[in-house]
Amino acid sequence: MNLLNFFQRKPTAPVARERLQILLAHERATSGRPGLTNLLKDEILAVIKKHVAIDPEKVQVKLDSHSGVSTLEIDIEMPVQPRPAV
Amino acid sequence: MATVLVVTSGKGGVGKTTSTAALGVALAQAGQKTVVIDFDVGLRNLDLVLGAERRVVFDLVNVVQGEAKLAQALIRDKRVETLSLLAASQTRDKDALTEAGVARVIEELREKFDWIVCDSPAGIEKGASLAMRFADRALVVTNPEVSSVRDSDRIVGLLDSKTLRAEHGDKMEKHLLVTRFDPTRAERGDMMKVEDILEILAIPLIGVIPDSEEVLKASNLGAPVTLSAPGSAPARAYAEATRRLLGETLDVTLPAEKKSLIGRLFGRRVA
Ligand SMILES: Nc1ncnc2c1ncn2[C@@H]1O[C@H](COP(=O)(O)OP(=O)(O)O)[C@@H](O)[C@H]1O
Ligand SMILES: [Mg+2]
């Protein structure tokens, strides 16, 4: 390793971590292990359902991760007049 | 009550057999009646790592097929008296194992032992699925490397769906054992950190075993590190993981970086 390389080199571990997070989010979704997305979706919905009656069909959840930042997007269509569930 | 523990990973060469042997010894040293079973039919190695290769007469396949009694196939360790080995067959293939046969063997072992540690073969085929099938708890052995982590994730999924416990809706307790960890490379940023692996796999950590030449020396001798080099870093890490398996709560010690001479001279801060 020459000196120039030594100062310029970028650590590779964060790349490994990032690639795995993206890959596994996909593989879990397709192979049965409940992924984080599904888990979050279920639990968040459970909380919301305590207060508002919502149609589970009208809920969109998206989990993304780019360069170390994960974003969770939840889109819930609420009934016009929120009413307490049961 | 007996505990059936499967040592599994998906990927080969990550340290399952090494860990089964080291933990088997440590459990037995703690006074637990322990049996280690090699499920790697056709490629047996646990006998070698435990230094018992010349004592194998009957093996797991013989017992499953009813060709030998369990008592004839169990090999008592000569150094730790509460440790026994049930070897794999070297000449048969994995189809020689049947689910009913393995179930019967495990049932019989449950009456005699406190810990039944199943060393899984690599892959997700029959051998690996039978090794995990009857487990109560699982040790997922993972190296800080992308393909190993990915395969472990797959195995976690199988543990949660394809084991008897999972099918009965019972909880399958899983533990992450990171092996072949090199703190110097992790510090340099070229090996994933333990926290990265933990975050990705999301199962509790039971230990971190450093990459160490002591492990090679131990397998040369046929005596796991916990027996031949109890003061060494990997042996201490295995001993610690064993205490946690036995229910103690203690913080996981991360392997410390070995300071090079230069590092020491310049007093460089490490891990
Ligand atoms: N902590 C470690 N440090 C150094 N070498 C190790 C370590 N753990 C395992 N090894 C080596 O890695 C190789 C594969 O280990 P093994 O236990 O046979 O893996 P597996 O059973 O998962 O295929 C062996 O040569 C073993 O000596
Ligand atoms: Mg092996």
Tab-separated table of C-alpha atoms and ligand atoms in Angstrom:
chain	number	residue	atom	x	y	z
A	1	MET	CA	0.000	0.000	0.000
A	2	ASN	CA	1.560	3.322	-0.923
A	3	LEU	CA	1.196	6.452	1.108
A	4	LEU	CA	-1.203	8.120	-1.297
A	5	ASN	CA	-3.575	5.154	-1.127
A	6	PHE	CA	-3.324	5.167	2.606
A	7	PHE	CA	-4.682	8.673	2.854
A	8	GLN	CA	-7.248	8.375	0.114
A	9	ARG	CA	-8.750	5.019	0.937
A	10	LYS	CA	-12.408	4.864	1.828
A	11	PRO	CA	-13.621	2.362	4.369
A	12	THR	CA	-15.531	-0.476	2.687
A	13	ALA	CA	-17.573	-1.724	5.651
A	14	PRO	CA	-20.281	0.976	5.358
A	15	VAL	CA	-20.803	-0.095	1.735
A	16	ALA	CA	-21.277	-3.699	2.864
A	17	ARG	CA	-23.768	-2.631	5.468
A	18	GLU	CA	-25.766	-0.498	3.071
A	19	ARG	CA	-25.898	-3.182	0.373
A	20	LEU	CA	-27.069	-5.761	2.898
A	21	GLN	CA	-29.796	-3.550	4.286
A	22	ILE	CA	-31.256	-2.970	0.850
A	23	LEU	CA	-30.921	-6.580	-0.264
A	24	LEU	CA	-32.387	-8.083	2.885
A	25	ALA	CA	-35.327	-5.711	2.974
A	26	HIS	CA	-36.212	-7.158	-0.408
A	27	GLU	CA	-35.433	-10.801	0.388
A	28	ARG	CA	-37.424	-10.759	3.600
A	29	ALA	CA	-40.423	-9.344	1.805
A	30	THR	CA	-40.311	-12.168	-0.715
A	31	SER	CA	-39.346	-15.076	1.525
A	32	GLY	CA	-41.654	-14.973	4.479
A	33	ARG	CA	-39.602	-13.474	7.278
A	34	PRO	CA	-41.719	-10.504	8.264
A	35	GLY	CA	-39.592	-7.557	7.262
A	36	LEU	CA	-39.287	-4.395	9.237
A	37	THR	CA	-41.734	-2.703	6.885
A	38	ASN	CA	-44.506	-5.142	7.625
A	39	LEU	CA	-43.816	-5.066	11.311
A	40	LEU	CA	-43.929	-1.270	11.434
A	41	LYS	CA	-47.033	-1.246	9.305
A	42	ASP	CA	-48.873	-3.676	11.570
A	43	GLU	CA	-47.934	-1.921	14.774
A	44	ILE	CA	-48.580	1.583	13.533
A	45	LEU	CA	-51.937	0.526	12.153
A	46	ALA	CA	-52.842	-1.076	15.456
A	47	VAL	CA	-52.207	2.219	17.223
A	48	ILE	CA	-54.183	4.242	14.715
A	49	LYS	CA	-57.067	1.781	14.756
A	50	LYS	CA	-57.529	2.432	18.434
A	51	HIS	CA	-58.730	5.872	17.580
A	52	VAL	CA	-59.902	5.847	13.981
A	53	ALA	CA	-61.626	3.253	11.841
A	54	ILE	CA	-59.468	2.800	8.771
A	55	ASP	CA	-59.556	0.518	5.782
A	56	PRO	CA	-56.359	-1.566	5.764
A	57	GLU	CA	-56.560	-1.624	1.962
A	58	LYS	CA	-56.116	2.115	1.870
A	59	VAL	CA	-52.766	2.151	3.592
A	60	GLN	CA	-49.447	2.426	1.787
A	61	VAL	CA	-46.175	1.847	3.588
A	62	LYS	CA	-42.754	2.358	2.050
A	63	LEU	CA	-39.393	1.889	3.689
A	64	ASP	CA	-36.294	3.106	1.882
A	65	SER	CA	-32.695	3.526	2.753
A	66	HIS	CA	-30.135	5.631	0.936
A	67	SER	CA	-26.632	6.529	2.020
A	68	GLY	CA	-27.218	5.734	5.655
A	69	VAL	CA	-30.633	7.411	5.999
A	70	SER	CA	-33.784	5.347	6.210
A	71	THR	CA	-37.149	6.837	5.436
A	72	LEU	CA	-40.523	5.432	6.322
A	73	GLU	CA	-43.431	6.669	4.279
A	74	ILE	CA	-46.944	5.966	5.450
A	75	ASP	CA	-49.944	6.997	3.457
A	76	ILE	CA	-53.272	6.439	5.142
A	77	GLU	CA	-56.572	7.374	3.648
A	78	MET	CA	-58.763	8.560	6.502
A	79	PRO	CA	-62.529	8.448	6.493
A	80	VAL	CA	-64.145	11.867	6.066
A	81	GLN	CA	-65.371	12.006	9.629
A	82	PRO	CA	-62.983	10.181	11.847
A	83	ARG	CA	-64.997	8.144	14.288
A	84	PRO	CA	-63.757	6.000	17.127
A	85	ALA	CA	-63.491	2.324	16.219
A	86	VAL	CA	-66.008	0.263	18.190
B	1	MET	CA	-35.093	-30.266	31.387
B	2	ALA	CA	-32.906	-30.833	28.373
B	3	THR	CA	-32.234	-28.065	25.868
B	4	VAL	CA	-31.647	-28.819	22.213
B	5	LEU	CA	-29.378	-26.152	20.741
B	6	VAL	CA	-28.678	-25.968	17.015
B	7	VAL	CA	-25.491	-24.292	15.811
B	8	THR	CA	-26.284	-23.068	12.325
B	9	SER	CA	-25.382	-20.458	9.700
B	10	GLY	CA	-26.326	-21.315	6.148
B	11	LYS	CA	-22.832	-20.556	4.934
B	12	GLY	CA	-19.978	-23.023	5.298
B	13	GLY	CA	-16.631	-22.360	6.919
B	14	VAL	CA	-17.849	-19.695	9.319
B	15	GLY	CA	-17.057	-21.595	12.527
B	16	LYS	CA	-20.044	-23.804	13.367
B	17	THR	CA	-18.031	-26.926	14.095
B	18	THR	CA	-15.362	-24.970	15.955
B	19	SER	CA	-18.060	-23.279	18.049
B	20	THR	CA	-19.988	-26.492	18.721
B	21	ALA	CA	-16.822	-28.108	20.052
B	22	ALA	CA	-15.683	-25.114	22.110
B	23	LEU	CA	-19.121	-24.516	23.624
B	24	GLY	CA	-19.710	-28.238	24.160
B	25	VAL	CA	-16.518	-28.408	26.217
B	26	ALA	CA	-17.396	-25.235	28.139
B	27	LEU	CA	-20.922	-26.434	28.938
B	28	ALA	CA	-19.562	-29.769	30.132
B	29	GLN	CA	-16.891	-28.017	32.190
B	30	ALA	CA	-19.707	-26.086	33.850
B	31	GLY	CA	-21.053	-29.439	35.023
B	32	GLN	CA	-23.780	-29.777	32.394
B	33	LYS	CA	-24.309	-33.220	30.895
B	34	THR	CA	-23.655	-32.376	27.270
B	35	VAL	CA	-23.740	-34.228	23.974
B	36	VAL	CA	-22.570	-32.745	20.691
B	37	ILE	CA	-23.997	-34.216	17.481
B	38	ASP	CA	-22.440	-33.918	14.046
B	39	PHE	CA	-25.191	-33.576	11.418
B	40	ASP	CA	-22.731	-33.137	8.566
B	41	VAL	CA	-23.237	-36.600	7.132
B	42	GLY	CA	-20.621	-37.368	4.512
B	43	LEU	CA	-18.269	-34.624	5.690
B	44	ARG	CA	-17.834	-35.283	9.355
B	45	ASN	CA	-15.358	-33.132	11.251
B	46	LEU	CA	-16.586	-32.654	14.780
B	47	ASP	CA	-14.845	-35.898	15.807
B	48	LEU	CA	-11.562	-34.505	14.490
B	49	VAL	CA	-11.901	-31.121	16.168
B	50	LEU	CA	-12.615	-32.958	19.432
B	51	GLY	CA	-9.724	-35.389	18.979
B	52	ALA	CA	-12.010	-38.439	18.928
B	53	GLU	CA	-11.586	-39.475	15.276
B	54	ARG	CA	-10.057	-42.828	16.100
B	55	ARG	CA	-12.785	-43.776	18.506
B	56	VAL	CA	-15.751	-43.613	16.128
B	57	VAL	CA	-17.255	-47.068	15.617
B	58	PHE	CA	-20.945	-46.289	15.217
B	59	ASP	CA	-22.445	-42.963	14.215
B	60	LEU	CA	-25.688	-40.999	13.992
B	61	VAL	CA	-26.742	-42.731	10.772
B	62	ASN	CA	-26.290	-46.171	12.346
B	63	VAL	CA	-28.518	-45.156	15.240
B	64	VAL	CA	-31.147	-43.500	13.027
B	65	GLN	CA	-31.269	-46.592	10.826
B	66	GLY	CA	-31.482	-48.892	13.825
B	67	GLU	CA	-28.138	-50.554	13.092
B	68	ALA	CA	-26.686	-49.613	16.467
B	69	LYS	CA	-27.995	-48.641	19.878
B	70	LEU	CA	-27.520	-45.067	21.027
B	71	ALA	CA	-25.299	-46.213	23.892
B	72	GLN	CA	-22.968	-47.924	21.426
B	73	ALA	CA	-22.580	-44.786	19.328
B	74	LEU	CA	-22.056	-42.226	22.103
B	75	ILE	CA	-18.365	-41.479	22.604
B	76	ARG	CA	-17.454	-40.225	26.069
B	77	ASP	CA	-14.763	-37.557	26.043
B	78	LYS	CA	-11.634	-38.641	27.891
B	79	ARG	CA	-10.844	-35.201	29.259
B	80	VAL	CA	-14.222	-33.792	30.270
B	81	GLU	CA	-16.336	-36.578	31.654
B	82	THR	CA	-19.726	-34.928	31.198
B	83	LEU	CA	-19.137	-34.492	27.447
B	84	SER	CA	-20.177	-37.014	24.790
B	85	LEU	CA	-20.053	-37.028	21.012
B	86	LEU	CA	-22.368	-38.546	18.462
B	87	ALA	CA	-20.390	-38.553	15.220
B	88	ALA	CA	-21.669	-38.272	11.657
B	89	SER	CA	-21.155	-40.990	9.101
B	90	GLN	CA	-18.357	-40.411	6.613
B	91	THR	CA	-19.539	-42.895	4.020
B	92	ARG	CA	-23.280	-42.321	3.763
B	93	ASP	CA	-25.191	-39.349	2.459
B	94	LYS	CA	-27.733	-37.063	4.052
B	95	ASP	CA	-30.681	-39.077	2.757
B	96	ALA	CA	-29.709	-41.741	5.261
B	97	LEU	CA	-31.211	-39.445	7.918
B	98	THR	CA	-34.973	-39.533	8.343
B	99	GLU	CA	-37.062	-37.100	10.314
B	100	ALA	CA	-38.671	-39.847	12.384
B	101	GLY	CA	-35.293	-41.435	13.061
B	102	VAL	CA	-33.714	-38.176	14.183
B	103	ALA	CA	-36.760	-37.383	16.328
B	104	ARG	CA	-36.361	-40.706	18.116
B	105	VAL	CA	-32.639	-40.155	18.744
B	106	ILE	CA	-33.230	-36.640	20.107
B	107	GLU	CA	-36.011	-37.903	22.390
B	108	GLU	CA	-33.716	-40.542	23.785
B	109	LEU	CA	-30.895	-38.035	24.292
B	110	ARG	CA	-33.238	-35.652	26.118
B	111	GLU	CA	-33.548	-38.224	28.875
B	112	LYS	CA	-29.803	-38.525	29.366
B	113	PHE	CA	-28.417	-35.036	28.858
B	114	ASP	CA	-28.903	-31.402	29.880
B	115	TRP	CA	-27.633	-29.992	26.582
B	116	ILE	CA	-27.914	-31.494	23.120
B	117	VAL	CA	-25.842	-29.383	20.749
B	118	CYS	CA	-26.465	-30.025	17.048
B	119	ASP	CA	-23.680	-29.013	14.662
B	120	SER	CA	-25.465	-28.175	11.408
B	121	PRO	CA	-23.967	-28.707	7.971
B	122	ALA	CA	-23.836	-25.730	5.613
B	123	GLY	CA	-26.696	-25.059	3.228
B	124	ILE	CA	-30.438	-25.205	3.696
B	125	GLU	CA	-30.983	-28.761	2.483
B	126	LYS	CA	-32.001	-31.856	4.382
B	127	GLY	CA	-29.020	-32.086	6.740
B	128	ALA	CA	-29.367	-28.477	7.854
B	129	SER	CA	-33.137	-28.667	8.195
B	130	LEU	CA	-32.974	-31.837	10.285
B	131	ALA	CA	-30.298	-30.295	12.511
B	132	MET	CA	-32.626	-27.380	13.347
B	133	ARG	CA	-35.930	-29.253	13.229
B	134	PHE	CA	-36.107	-30.259	16.918
B	135	ALA	CA	-34.181	-27.338	18.392
B	136	ASP	CA	-35.390	-25.311	21.366
B	137	ARG	CA	-32.789	-22.614	20.845
B	138	ALA	CA	-30.491	-21.616	18.023
B	139	LEU	CA	-27.024	-20.184	17.788
B	140	VAL	CA	-26.634	-18.325	14.508
B	141	VAL	CA	-22.935	-18.236	13.659
B	142	THR	CA	-22.018	-15.269	11.489
B	143	ASN	CA	-18.795	-13.784	10.143
B	144	PRO	CA	-18.551	-10.016	9.577
B	145	GLU	CA	-18.845	-10.434	5.852
B	146	VAL	CA	-21.708	-9.825	3.399
B	147	SER	CA	-22.442	-13.355	2.226
B	148	SER	CA	-22.356	-14.767	5.736
B	149	VAL	CA	-24.771	-12.117	7.039
B	150	ARG	CA	-27.126	-12.676	4.147
B	151	ASP	CA	-27.135	-16.451	4.675
B	152	SER	CA	-27.696	-15.970	8.406
B	153	ASP	CA	-30.715	-13.828	7.647
B	154	ARG	CA	-32.108	-16.638	5.538
B	155	ILE	CA	-31.474	-19.125	8.335
B	156	VAL	CA	-33.250	-16.894	10.854
B	157	GLY	CA	-36.260	-17.002	8.557
B	158	LEU	CA	-36.144	-20.803	8.438
B	159	LEU	CA	-35.756	-21.065	12.212
B	160	ASP	CA	-38.934	-19.024	12.532
B	161	SER	CA	-40.900	-21.108	10.054
B	162	LYS	CA	-39.525	-24.611	9.523
B	163	THR	CA	-38.768	-25.842	13.030
B	164	LEU	CA	-41.153	-27.902	15.114
B	165	ARG	CA	-41.333	-25.114	17.676
B	166	ALA	CA	-42.231	-22.535	15.049
B	167	GLU	CA	-44.899	-24.797	13.603
B	168	HIS	CA	-46.436	-25.191	17.060
B	169	GLY	CA	-46.424	-21.441	17.503
B	170	ASP	CA	-43.777	-21.618	20.242
B	171	LYS	CA	-40.968	-19.148	20.540
B	172	MET	CA	-37.628	-20.103	19.028
B	173	GLU	CA	-34.919	-18.345	20.988
B	174	LYS	CA	-32.127	-17.222	18.688
B	175	HIS	CA	-28.671	-15.983	19.604
B	176	LEU	CA	-26.130	-14.307	17.385
B	177	LEU	CA	-22.552	-15.527	17.673
B	178	VAL	CA	-20.146	-13.415	15.635
B	179	THR	CA	-16.965	-15.347	14.884
B	180	ARG	CA	-13.665	-14.623	13.153
B	181	PHE	CA	-13.987	-10.982	14.141
B	182	ASP	CA	-10.904	-8.868	13.554
B	183	PRO	CA	-11.015	-5.677	15.631
B	184	THR	CA	-8.128	-4.095	13.741
B	185	ARG	CA	-9.875	-4.395	10.407
B	186	ALA	CA	-13.203	-3.305	11.886
B	187	GLU	CA	-11.548	-0.228	13.353
B	188	ARG	CA	-9.982	0.537	9.988
B	189	GLY	CA	-13.464	0.434	8.466
B	190	ASP	CA	-12.894	-2.608	6.277
B	191	MET	CA	-14.874	-5.086	8.337
B	192	MET	CA	-18.445	-4.595	9.426
B	193	LYS	CA	-18.766	-3.723	13.078
B	194	VAL	CA	-20.655	-5.975	15.452
B	195	GLU	CA	-23.310	-3.258	15.812
B	196	ASP	CA	-23.861	-3.289	12.044
B	197	ILE	CA	-24.493	-7.042	12.033
B	198	LEU	CA	-26.721	-6.795	15.076
B	199	GLU	CA	-28.762	-4.045	13.525
B	200	ILE	CA	-29.234	-6.000	10.307
B	201	LEU	CA	-30.030	-9.409	11.783
B	202	ALA	CA	-31.906	-8.077	14.814
B	203	ILE	CA	-31.363	-11.060	17.109
B	204	PRO	CA	-29.660	-10.787	20.505
B	205	LEU	CA	-25.888	-11.087	20.668
B	206	ILE	CA	-24.423	-13.921	22.721
B	207	GLY	CA	-20.752	-13.444	21.969
B	208	VAL	CA	-18.011	-12.212	19.678
B	209	ILE	CA	-15.159	-14.602	18.956
B	210	PRO	CA	-11.995	-12.981	17.630
B	211	ASP	CA	-10.191	-14.388	14.629
B	212	SER	CA	-7.286	-16.141	16.264
B	213	GLU	CA	-4.481	-18.519	15.441
B	214	GLU	CA	-5.272	-20.290	18.719
B	215	VAL	CA	-8.277	-21.815	16.957
B	216	LEU	CA	-6.076	-23.407	14.301
B	217	LYS	CA	-3.651	-24.680	16.923
B	218	ALA	CA	-6.554	-26.154	18.859
B	219	SER	CA	-7.874	-28.057	15.874
B	220	ASN	CA	-4.358	-29.283	15.101
B	221	LEU	CA	-4.330	-30.755	18.595
B	222	GLY	CA	-7.895	-32.052	18.587
B	223	ALA	CA	-8.626	-30.055	21.726
B	224	PRO	CA	-10.972	-27.034	21.469
B	225	VAL	CA	-9.591	-23.724	22.747
B	226	THR	CA	-11.745	-23.909	25.856
B	227	LEU	CA	-9.754	-27.016	26.797
B	228	SER	CA	-6.288	-26.457	25.340
B	229	ALA	CA	-5.889	-22.690	25.729
B	230	PRO	CA	-8.438	-21.530	28.305
B	231	GLY	CA	-6.640	-18.215	28.847
B	232	SER	CA	-6.662	-17.276	25.160
B	233	ALA	CA	-8.964	-14.584	23.781
B	234	PRO	CA	-11.217	-16.959	21.774
B	235	ALA	CA	-11.511	-19.352	24.737
B	236	ARG	CA	-12.528	-16.536	27.053
B	237	ALA	CA	-15.083	-15.358	24.519
B	238	TYR	CA	-16.533	-18.872	24.234
B	239	ALA	CA	-16.589	-19.243	28.016
B	240	GLU	CA	-18.456	-15.958	28.290
B	241	ALA	CA	-20.987	-17.009	25.647
B	242	THR	CA	-21.515	-20.239	27.578
B	243	ARG	CA	-22.322	-18.379	30.785
B	244	ARG	CA	-24.861	-16.358	28.877
B	245	LEU	CA	-26.361	-19.536	27.423
B	246	LEU	CA	-26.705	-20.783	30.969
B	247	GLY	CA	-28.749	-17.735	31.833
B	248	GLU	CA	-26.283	-15.265	33.307
B	249	THR	CA	-26.643	-11.669	32.237
B	250	LEU	CA	-23.303	-10.079	31.521
B	251	ASP	CA	-22.113	-7.549	28.983
B	252	VAL	CA	-20.559	-8.914	25.825
B	253	THR	CA	-16.830	-8.213	25.756
B	254	LEU	CA	-15.746	-7.040	22.332
B	255	PRO	CA	-12.338	-8.304	21.257
B	256	ALA	CA	-9.751	-5.587	21.754
B	257	GLU	CA	-7.486	-4.527	18.956
B	258	LYS	CA	-3.981	-5.906	19.212
B	259	LYS	CA	-1.648	-2.953	19.224
B	260	SER	CA	1.234	-3.202	16.858
B	261	LEU	CA	4.662	-2.238	18.123
B	262	ILE	CA	4.383	1.065	16.294
B	263	GLY	CA	0.905	1.630	17.669
B	264	ARG	CA	2.192	1.008	21.143
B	265	LEU	CA	5.184	3.294	20.702
B	266	PHE	CA	2.961	6.102	19.533
B	267	GLY	CA	0.309	5.323	22.095
B	268	ARG	CA	-2.386	5.173	19.430
B	269	ARG	CA	-5.844	4.795	20.891
B	270	VAL	CA	-7.565	1.589	19.972
B	271	ALA	CA	-11.090	0.210	19.909
C	1	LIG	N1	-12.233	-17.658	15.586
C	1	LIG	C1	-11.517	-18.240	14.605
C	1	LIG	N2	-10.270	-17.799	14.325
C	1	LIG	C2	-9.535	-18.373	13.334
C	1	LIG	N3	-9.951	-19.409	12.587
C	1	LIG	C3	-11.187	-19.900	12.822
C	1	LIG	C4	-12.033	-19.354	13.822
C	1	LIG	N4	-13.195	-20.045	13.831
C	1	LIG	C5	-13.087	-20.982	12.854
C	1	LIG	N5	-11.879	-20.913	12.249
C	1	LIG	C6	-11.381	-21.739	11.159
C	1	LIG	O1	-12.265	-21.628	10.053
C	1	LIG	C7	-12.387	-22.858	9.384
C	1	LIG	C8	-13.842	-23.276	9.303
C	1	LIG	O2	-14.334	-23.508	10.606
C	1	LIG	P1	-15.453	-24.584	10.918
C	1	LIG	O3	-15.736	-24.530	12.367
C	1	LIG	O4	-15.083	-25.915	10.344
C	1	LIG	O5	-16.655	-23.960	10.076
C	1	LIG	P2	-18.072	-24.603	9.679
C	1	LIG	O6	-18.336	-25.759	10.598
C	1	LIG	O7	-19.025	-23.483	9.862
C	1	LIG	O8	-17.958	-25.021	8.248
C	1	LIG	C9	-11.537	-23.848	10.139
C	1	LIG	O9	-10.295	-23.964	9.506
C	1	LIG	C10	-11.385	-23.217	11.512
C	1	LIG	O10	-10.179	-23.596	12.128
C	2	MG	MG	-18.813	-27.798	10.082
